[in-house]
Amino acid sequence: MGKKEWRTGRDTFLYVSNLPEGAVESIKKYGEKYGRDLKVAVIHDIKSPYSGVLAKKRGASVIIKADFRSVSDVQKALLPHQDKFLAVTARGDSAVTLFREAIPHLPELRTPNSESLIWSVNKIEMRKRFFAHDKTITPKFAIAKDSTQKTIDRIVKSVNFPCVVKPPDLAESILVAICFHEEELQAAIKRTFTKVRSIYKKKMILTPPRVLVEQFMEGNMYSIDAYVDSRGTAQLTPMVYIKTGRSIGFDDFFGYQQMTPTNLKTQSIKDAHVVARKAIKALGLRSTSAHIELMRTEDGWKVIEVGARIGGFRVEMYELSYGFDHGLNDILHRVPNKINVPKRKKGYTAAMKFFAKEEGELVRLVGPKKALKL
């Protein structure tokens, strides 16, 4: 543990919005190793009371409520606890958005720049940063502000087919569509604008909606997480292979199956690392964890997107396959403390998401007993 932080009496780790299951136990165990009673605090939006209920259930020592639509309310909520915080983190895209609002009120902690968090959430701004930094790491893209024929013609000329239509600032693969010809493209853009306007209205987002259209990348999808220090130096975790829902018949790009270790050769992993570090640098990420999604194409590694957080299922996968606590590392490196990232393989791990192709009532689940015997 950092000696300076120990001397100042700081003993609390702050989570924004979401306290992951098992986080308190990991932090308590780590504190016992150094003879310290470490605590966990959670700050959540008053419009999400369940976050506080869940945090209490999972063992948080301090629960802070704040109205994140009010700058002064967030400031007042954090002020009494500031001299106790060792580090702050956020897990999940929605939590990262609130994290950005909390950063100005945590001046003594190592945190990412608020602007870099915007770039890591908005896919259009992200693509612009990648293209300006190194256009070889990103696919061709165009921005649609409407669905007029003039806009369609411009997109076809600059991106061509096949292409992918996606809203720039909605989480995961929601509303993503692949298009193979002009009629599909125009219909997808119109459909996306209609749905995005509806979502913006519900969320009271006032900015005019835009749609990102980018070149469809053919290849295999992988991801890698990183611990980025205050100077932007990234310590990378082992790679994870991702099979998308589209590869098993869904009209969607969600991560259906995730597996580690991968069968990639050493040189291919090194090449992926180079591209991942370029993506982190392009977004100006500092003092944060990062989740980088990559596509291995015929033209080399390309960046799908980068999030200022750790990836889903990674805590369990890295624990089982490599024996290190990714969730604990996520908060410790922000202190900053030395973290353990062994590369020696203990075994293979797969995580899966199950989605029905149609809405309905779940009446039967086949296969769990067989899976438990594996």
Short mmCIF file of C-alpha atoms in Angstrom, two decimals:
data_model
loop_
_atom_site.label_atom_id
_atom_site.label_comp_id
_atom_site.label_asym_id
_atom_site.label_seq_id
_atom_site.Cartn_x
_atom_site.Cartn_y
_atom_site.Cartn_z
CA MET A 1 0.00 0.00 0.00
CA GLY A 2 1.26 3.50 -0.78
CA LYS A 3 3.10 4.84 2.29
CA LYS A 4 1.91 8.41 1.74
CA GLU A 5 -1.72 7.33 1.69
CA TRP A 6 -1.25 5.26 4.87
CA ARG A 7 0.30 8.21 6.73
CA THR A 8 -2.62 10.48 5.86
CA GLY A 9 -5.07 8.01 7.37
CA ARG A 10 -7.00 7.41 4.17
CA ASP A 11 -8.79 4.07 4.36
CA THR A 12 -11.78 4.13 1.99
CA PHE A 13 -12.23 3.09 -1.64
CA LEU A 14 -15.05 4.87 -3.48
CA TYR A 15 -17.24 3.22 -6.12
CA VAL A 16 -19.53 5.28 -8.32
CA SER A 17 -23.09 3.95 -8.64
CA ASN A 18 -22.37 0.23 -8.80
CA LEU A 19 -20.64 -1.87 -6.14
CA PRO A 20 -19.69 -5.23 -7.69
CA GLU A 21 -20.39 -8.43 -5.83
CA GLY A 22 -17.31 -9.62 -3.93
CA ALA A 23 -15.51 -6.25 -4.04
CA VAL A 24 -15.82 -5.58 -0.31
CA GLU A 25 -14.49 -9.04 0.58
CA SER A 26 -11.48 -8.62 -1.72
CA ILE A 27 -10.64 -5.19 -0.31
CA LYS A 28 -11.06 -6.34 3.31
CA LYS A 29 -8.78 -9.31 2.68
CA TYR A 30 -6.17 -7.05 1.09
CA GLY A 31 -6.33 -4.66 4.05
CA GLU A 32 -5.83 -7.48 6.55
CA LYS A 33 -2.58 -8.34 4.79
CA TYR A 34 -1.26 -4.89 5.78
CA GLY A 35 -3.00 -4.65 9.16
CA ARG A 36 -5.53 -2.07 8.02
CA ASP A 37 -9.30 -1.93 8.28
CA LEU A 38 -10.14 -0.81 4.75
CA LYS A 39 -13.63 0.44 3.95
CA VAL A 40 -15.78 0.79 0.85
CA ALA A 41 -18.02 3.74 0.02
CA VAL A 42 -20.56 4.08 -2.78
CA ILE A 43 -22.00 7.27 -4.23
CA HIS A 44 -25.18 6.90 -6.25
CA ASP A 45 -27.78 9.09 -7.90
CA ILE A 46 -30.91 9.77 -5.86
CA LYS A 47 -32.97 8.62 -8.84
CA SER A 48 -31.38 5.16 -8.55
CA PRO A 49 -32.16 4.20 -4.93
CA TYR A 50 -31.67 0.49 -5.63
CA SER A 51 -27.94 1.15 -6.12
CA GLY A 52 -27.78 2.17 -2.47
CA VAL A 53 -29.83 -0.81 -1.33
CA LEU A 54 -27.58 -3.19 -3.26
CA ALA A 55 -24.42 -1.50 -1.97
CA LYS A 56 -25.59 -1.93 1.63
CA LYS A 57 -26.44 -5.57 0.98
CA ARG A 58 -22.95 -6.12 -0.45
CA GLY A 59 -21.21 -4.65 2.58
CA ALA A 60 -20.48 -0.99 1.81
CA SER A 61 -19.49 0.95 4.94
CA VAL A 62 -20.56 4.34 3.60
CA ILE A 63 -23.43 5.06 1.20
CA ILE A 64 -23.64 8.56 -0.27
CA LYS A 65 -26.71 9.87 -2.09
CA ALA A 66 -26.53 12.83 -4.48
CA ASP A 67 -28.55 14.51 -7.19
CA PHE A 68 -26.19 14.23 -10.16
CA ARG A 69 -28.16 16.89 -12.03
CA SER A 70 -26.88 19.40 -9.46
CA VAL A 71 -23.15 20.18 -9.35
CA SER A 72 -23.40 21.68 -5.87
CA ASP A 73 -25.32 18.67 -4.53
CA VAL A 74 -22.58 16.25 -5.69
CA GLN A 75 -19.95 18.54 -4.18
CA LYS A 76 -21.76 18.75 -0.82
CA ALA A 77 -22.33 15.00 -0.72
CA LEU A 78 -18.64 14.16 -1.24
CA LEU A 79 -17.10 16.94 0.87
CA PRO A 80 -17.38 15.28 4.33
CA HIS A 81 -15.60 12.15 3.09
CA GLN A 82 -12.85 13.53 0.84
CA ASP A 83 -9.99 13.14 3.30
CA LYS A 84 -10.78 9.41 3.69
CA PHE A 85 -10.76 8.33 0.05
CA LEU A 86 -7.79 6.34 -1.30
CA ALA A 87 -9.07 5.91 -4.85
CA VAL A 88 -12.25 5.99 -6.93
CA THR A 89 -13.51 3.73 -9.70
CA ALA A 90 -16.61 3.06 -11.79
CA ARG A 91 -17.82 -0.21 -13.25
CA GLY A 92 -20.06 -0.16 -16.33
CA ASP A 93 -20.80 2.47 -18.99
CA SER A 94 -23.67 4.12 -17.09
CA ALA A 95 -21.47 4.43 -13.98
CA VAL A 96 -18.68 6.02 -16.06
CA THR A 97 -21.10 8.80 -17.05
CA LEU A 98 -21.77 9.59 -13.37
CA PHE A 99 -18.06 9.20 -12.60
CA ARG A 100 -17.37 12.07 -15.01
CA GLU A 101 -19.68 14.31 -12.96
CA ALA A 102 -17.94 13.37 -9.70
CA ILE A 103 -14.34 13.93 -10.86
CA PRO A 104 -14.19 17.73 -10.31
CA HIS A 105 -15.13 17.18 -6.67
CA LEU A 106 -12.34 14.66 -5.99
CA PRO A 107 -9.27 16.87 -6.62
CA GLU A 108 -6.87 14.90 -4.40
CA LEU A 109 -7.43 11.56 -6.16
CA ARG A 110 -5.85 10.29 -9.36
CA THR A 111 -8.65 10.32 -11.91
CA PRO A 112 -8.98 10.41 -15.69
CA ASN A 113 -9.64 13.68 -17.48
CA SER A 114 -13.38 14.31 -17.79
CA GLU A 115 -13.04 15.01 -21.52
CA SER A 116 -11.35 11.65 -22.12
CA LEU A 117 -14.35 9.92 -20.54
CA ILE A 118 -16.65 11.65 -23.03
CA TRP A 119 -14.47 10.37 -25.88
CA SER A 120 -14.62 6.86 -24.43
CA VAL A 121 -18.45 6.84 -24.33
CA ASN A 122 -19.38 8.67 -27.54
CA LYS A 123 -18.49 6.46 -30.52
CA ILE A 124 -18.33 9.36 -32.98
CA GLU A 125 -15.85 11.34 -30.90
CA MET A 126 -13.93 8.12 -30.32
CA ARG A 127 -13.62 7.43 -34.07
CA LYS A 128 -12.48 11.00 -34.71
CA ARG A 129 -9.73 10.65 -32.10
CA PHE A 130 -8.56 7.31 -33.51
CA PHE A 131 -8.50 8.65 -37.07
CA ALA A 132 -6.53 11.76 -36.06
CA HIS A 133 -4.03 9.71 -34.05
CA ASP A 134 -3.47 6.83 -36.51
CA LYS A 135 -6.02 6.12 -39.24
CA THR A 136 -4.64 2.58 -39.72
CA ILE A 137 -6.18 1.40 -36.43
CA THR A 138 -9.77 2.37 -37.25
CA PRO A 139 -12.26 1.49 -40.02
CA LYS A 140 -13.61 4.11 -42.45
CA PHE A 141 -16.59 5.99 -41.01
CA ALA A 142 -19.12 8.73 -41.69
CA ILE A 143 -21.56 10.71 -39.57
CA ALA A 144 -25.25 11.06 -40.44
CA LYS A 145 -27.30 13.97 -39.11
CA ASP A 146 -30.33 13.01 -41.18
CA SER A 147 -31.52 10.32 -43.60
CA THR A 148 -31.73 12.42 -46.78
CA GLN A 149 -30.55 11.07 -50.13
CA LYS A 150 -27.66 13.53 -50.09
CA THR A 151 -26.45 12.05 -46.79
CA ILE A 152 -26.86 8.49 -48.07
CA ASP A 153 -24.86 9.29 -51.23
CA ARG A 154 -22.06 10.79 -49.14
CA ILE A 155 -21.90 7.75 -46.87
CA VAL A 156 -21.88 5.29 -49.78
CA LYS A 157 -19.03 7.21 -51.39
CA SER A 158 -16.87 7.43 -48.25
CA VAL A 159 -17.64 4.12 -46.49
CA ASN A 160 -19.16 1.79 -49.13
CA PHE A 161 -20.68 -1.63 -48.33
CA PRO A 162 -21.01 -3.62 -46.20
CA CYS A 163 -21.30 -1.07 -43.42
CA VAL A 164 -22.54 -0.91 -39.84
CA VAL A 165 -25.04 1.64 -38.51
CA LYS A 166 -24.91 2.45 -34.80
CA PRO A 167 -25.96 5.26 -32.43
CA PRO A 168 -22.89 7.00 -30.99
CA ASP A 169 -23.66 7.07 -27.28
CA LEU A 170 -25.79 4.07 -26.33
CA ALA A 171 -24.26 1.18 -24.42
CA GLU A 172 -23.17 -2.16 -25.86
CA SER A 173 -24.60 -3.36 -29.20
CA ILE A 174 -28.03 -1.75 -28.87
CA LEU A 175 -29.54 -0.67 -32.24
CA VAL A 176 -26.50 -1.82 -34.25
CA ALA A 177 -27.38 -2.91 -37.81
CA ILE A 178 -25.33 -4.21 -40.74
CA CYS A 179 -26.23 -3.04 -44.27
CA PHE A 180 -25.27 -4.52 -47.65
CA HIS A 181 -26.97 -2.10 -50.05
CA GLU A 182 -28.36 1.44 -50.26
CA GLU A 183 -31.99 0.61 -49.46
CA GLU A 184 -30.95 -1.23 -46.29
CA LEU A 185 -28.72 1.67 -45.29
CA GLN A 186 -31.42 4.30 -45.68
CA ALA A 187 -33.97 2.17 -43.81
CA ALA A 188 -31.49 1.44 -40.99
CA ILE A 189 -30.59 5.10 -40.56
CA LYS A 190 -34.26 6.15 -40.50
CA ARG A 191 -35.08 3.39 -38.00
CA THR A 192 -32.11 4.30 -35.80
CA PHE A 193 -33.01 8.00 -35.76
CA THR A 194 -36.60 7.18 -34.78
CA LYS A 195 -35.50 4.95 -31.89
CA VAL A 196 -32.73 7.27 -30.73
CA ARG A 197 -35.08 10.29 -30.66
CA SER A 198 -37.47 8.27 -28.50
CA ILE A 199 -34.67 7.27 -26.11
CA TYR A 200 -33.32 10.83 -25.99
CA LYS A 201 -36.80 12.12 -25.13
CA LYS A 202 -37.15 9.65 -22.24
CA LYS A 203 -33.66 10.49 -20.94
CA MET A 204 -34.20 14.23 -21.53
CA ILE A 205 -31.13 14.49 -23.77
CA LEU A 206 -31.36 17.81 -25.61
CA THR A 207 -28.55 17.47 -28.17
CA PRO A 208 -29.61 16.61 -31.75
CA PRO A 209 -29.11 12.89 -32.45
CA ARG A 210 -26.41 11.69 -34.83
CA VAL A 211 -25.76 8.26 -36.27
CA LEU A 212 -22.39 6.64 -36.90
CA VAL A 213 -21.90 4.59 -40.06
CA GLU A 214 -18.66 2.66 -40.33
CA GLN A 215 -17.02 0.09 -42.53
CA PHE A 216 -17.97 -3.47 -41.59
CA MET A 217 -14.88 -5.33 -40.39
CA GLU A 218 -14.60 -8.99 -41.29
CA GLY A 219 -12.56 -11.03 -38.84
CA ASN A 220 -12.35 -12.43 -35.32
CA MET A 221 -13.12 -10.31 -32.30
CA TYR A 222 -10.92 -10.10 -29.20
CA SER A 223 -10.65 -7.88 -26.17
CA ILE A 224 -7.98 -6.84 -23.74
CA ASP A 225 -8.12 -4.84 -20.50
CA ALA A 226 -5.52 -2.35 -19.33
CA TYR A 227 -4.47 -0.57 -16.17
CA VAL A 228 -3.43 2.94 -17.24
CA ASP A 229 -1.29 5.03 -14.88
CA SER A 230 -1.17 8.82 -14.47
CA ARG A 231 1.28 9.16 -17.37
CA GLY A 232 -0.72 7.01 -19.76
CA THR A 233 1.47 3.91 -19.51
CA ALA A 234 -0.69 0.81 -19.88
CA GLN A 235 -0.19 -2.55 -18.18
CA LEU A 236 -2.16 -5.04 -20.28
CA THR A 237 -4.04 -8.17 -19.22
CA PRO A 238 -4.25 -11.47 -21.15
CA MET A 239 -6.42 -11.39 -24.27
CA VAL A 240 -9.96 -12.77 -24.51
CA TYR A 241 -11.60 -14.24 -27.63
CA ILE A 242 -15.19 -13.12 -28.27
CA LYS A 243 -17.75 -14.97 -30.38
CA THR A 244 -20.57 -12.59 -31.32
CA GLY A 245 -24.28 -13.29 -31.45
CA ARG A 246 -24.18 -12.76 -35.20
CA SER A 247 -21.89 -15.78 -35.62
CA ILE A 248 -24.60 -18.06 -34.14
CA GLY A 249 -27.52 -16.68 -36.10
CA PHE A 250 -28.64 -13.58 -34.20
CA ASP A 251 -28.99 -10.27 -36.02
CA ASP A 252 -26.90 -8.63 -33.31
CA PHE A 253 -23.27 -8.13 -32.31
CA PHE A 254 -23.48 -8.85 -28.57
CA GLY A 255 -20.67 -10.91 -27.03
CA TYR A 256 -22.31 -14.34 -26.96
CA GLN A 257 -19.26 -16.27 -25.78
CA GLN A 258 -15.98 -15.07 -24.28
CA MET A 259 -12.98 -17.35 -23.80
CA THR A 260 -9.47 -17.15 -22.39
CA PRO A 261 -6.64 -18.02 -22.88
CA THR A 262 -6.67 -17.54 -26.66
CA ASN A 263 -4.79 -19.52 -29.30
CA LEU A 264 -3.10 -16.43 -30.73
CA LYS A 265 0.60 -16.61 -31.53
CA THR A 266 3.05 -14.41 -29.63
CA GLN A 267 3.65 -12.00 -32.52
CA SER A 268 -0.06 -11.53 -33.11
CA ILE A 269 -0.54 -10.67 -29.43
CA LYS A 270 2.32 -8.17 -29.61
CA ASP A 271 0.70 -6.54 -32.65
CA ALA A 272 -2.61 -6.33 -30.79
CA HIS A 273 -0.84 -4.71 -27.84
CA VAL A 274 0.61 -2.02 -30.11
CA VAL A 275 -2.85 -1.13 -31.44
CA ALA A 276 -4.43 -1.23 -27.95
CA ARG A 277 -1.82 1.19 -26.61
CA LYS A 278 -2.36 3.51 -29.58
CA ALA A 279 -6.10 3.54 -28.86
CA ILE A 280 -5.52 4.39 -25.19
CA LYS A 281 -3.15 7.20 -26.16
CA ALA A 282 -5.58 8.52 -28.79
CA LEU A 283 -8.28 8.97 -26.14
CA GLY A 284 -5.88 10.52 -23.64
CA LEU A 285 -6.84 8.04 -20.94
CA ARG A 286 -4.99 8.41 -17.63
CA SER A 287 -5.41 6.93 -14.13
CA THR A 288 -8.11 4.51 -15.20
CA SER A 289 -8.73 0.98 -16.32
CA ALA A 290 -9.66 0.43 -19.96
CA HIS A 291 -11.50 -2.23 -21.93
CA ILE A 292 -10.36 -2.43 -25.56
CA GLU A 293 -12.31 -4.40 -28.17
CA LEU A 294 -10.32 -5.35 -31.27
CA MET A 295 -10.97 -7.02 -34.61
CA ARG A 296 -8.29 -9.17 -36.21
CA THR A 297 -8.76 -8.51 -39.95
CA GLU A 298 -6.84 -9.29 -43.13
CA ASP A 299 -5.44 -5.75 -42.89
CA GLY A 300 -4.25 -6.19 -39.31
CA TRP A 301 -5.71 -5.30 -35.93
CA LYS A 302 -8.45 -2.64 -35.84
CA VAL A 303 -10.10 -1.00 -32.84
CA ILE A 304 -13.83 -1.57 -32.39
CA GLU A 305 -14.12 0.60 -29.30
CA VAL A 306 -12.55 1.47 -25.95
CA GLY A 307 -14.31 1.91 -22.61
CA ALA A 308 -12.86 3.54 -19.49
CA ARG A 309 -13.69 0.52 -17.33
CA ILE A 310 -12.89 -3.18 -17.02
CA GLY A 311 -14.72 -5.69 -19.20
CA GLY A 312 -17.69 -7.82 -18.23
CA PHE A 313 -16.97 -11.29 -16.79
CA ARG A 314 -13.26 -10.45 -16.68
CA VAL A 315 -12.98 -10.65 -12.89
CA GLU A 316 -14.17 -14.27 -12.86
CA MET A 317 -12.34 -15.25 -16.05
CA TYR A 318 -8.94 -13.91 -14.99
CA GLU A 319 -9.30 -15.43 -11.52
CA LEU A 320 -10.04 -18.87 -12.96
CA SER A 321 -7.55 -18.82 -15.84
CA TYR A 322 -4.65 -16.84 -14.34
CA GLY A 323 -5.25 -16.56 -10.60
CA PHE A 324 -5.34 -12.78 -10.15
CA ASP A 325 -8.06 -10.46 -8.84
CA HIS A 326 -8.89 -8.11 -11.70
CA GLY A 327 -11.53 -6.26 -9.71
CA LEU A 328 -9.09 -5.53 -6.89
CA ASN A 329 -6.42 -4.45 -9.37
CA ASP A 330 -8.93 -2.05 -10.92
CA ILE A 331 -9.09 -0.01 -7.72
CA LEU A 332 -5.55 -0.56 -6.38
CA HIS A 333 -3.64 0.73 -9.40
CA ARG A 334 -5.45 4.06 -9.03
CA VAL A 335 -3.97 4.70 -5.56
CA PRO A 336 -1.40 3.88 -7.11
CA ASN A 337 -0.32 0.52 -5.69
CA LYS A 338 1.68 -2.29 -7.22
CA ILE A 339 -0.61 -4.89 -8.78
CA ASN A 340 -0.19 -8.54 -9.70
CA VAL A 341 -0.88 -9.64 -13.31
CA PRO A 342 0.57 -13.15 -13.81
CA LYS A 343 0.61 -14.54 -17.35
CA ARG A 344 0.95 -18.22 -16.41
CA LYS A 345 -2.15 -20.16 -17.46
CA LYS A 346 -4.06 -22.19 -14.87
CA GLY A 347 -6.83 -23.37 -17.18
CA TYR A 348 -9.43 -22.34 -19.75
CA THR A 349 -12.53 -20.29 -18.97
CA ALA A 350 -15.62 -19.46 -21.04
CA ALA A 351 -18.45 -17.06 -20.19
CA MET A 352 -21.70 -17.04 -22.14
CA LYS A 353 -24.77 -14.83 -22.56
CA PHE A 354 -28.08 -16.40 -23.50
CA PHE A 355 -30.76 -14.47 -25.38
CA ALA A 356 -33.98 -15.74 -26.92
CA LYS A 357 -34.59 -14.84 -30.56
CA GLU A 358 -38.16 -13.90 -29.66
CA GLU A 359 -39.74 -12.38 -26.55
CA GLY A 360 -41.72 -14.74 -24.36
CA GLU A 361 -41.89 -16.64 -21.08
CA LEU A 362 -39.03 -18.94 -20.06
CA VAL A 363 -40.60 -22.34 -19.38
CA ARG A 364 -37.65 -24.73 -19.55
CA LEU A 365 -33.85 -24.67 -19.39
CA VAL A 366 -31.95 -27.57 -20.95
CA GLY A 367 -28.35 -28.43 -20.20
CA PRO A 368 -27.30 -26.96 -16.80
CA LYS A 369 -26.65 -30.38 -15.22
CA LYS A 370 -24.45 -31.41 -18.14
CA ALA A 371 -22.58 -28.11 -17.95
CA LEU A 372 -21.86 -28.59 -14.24
CA LYS A 373 -20.26 -31.96 -14.97
CA LEU A 374 -17.71 -30.49 -17.39
#
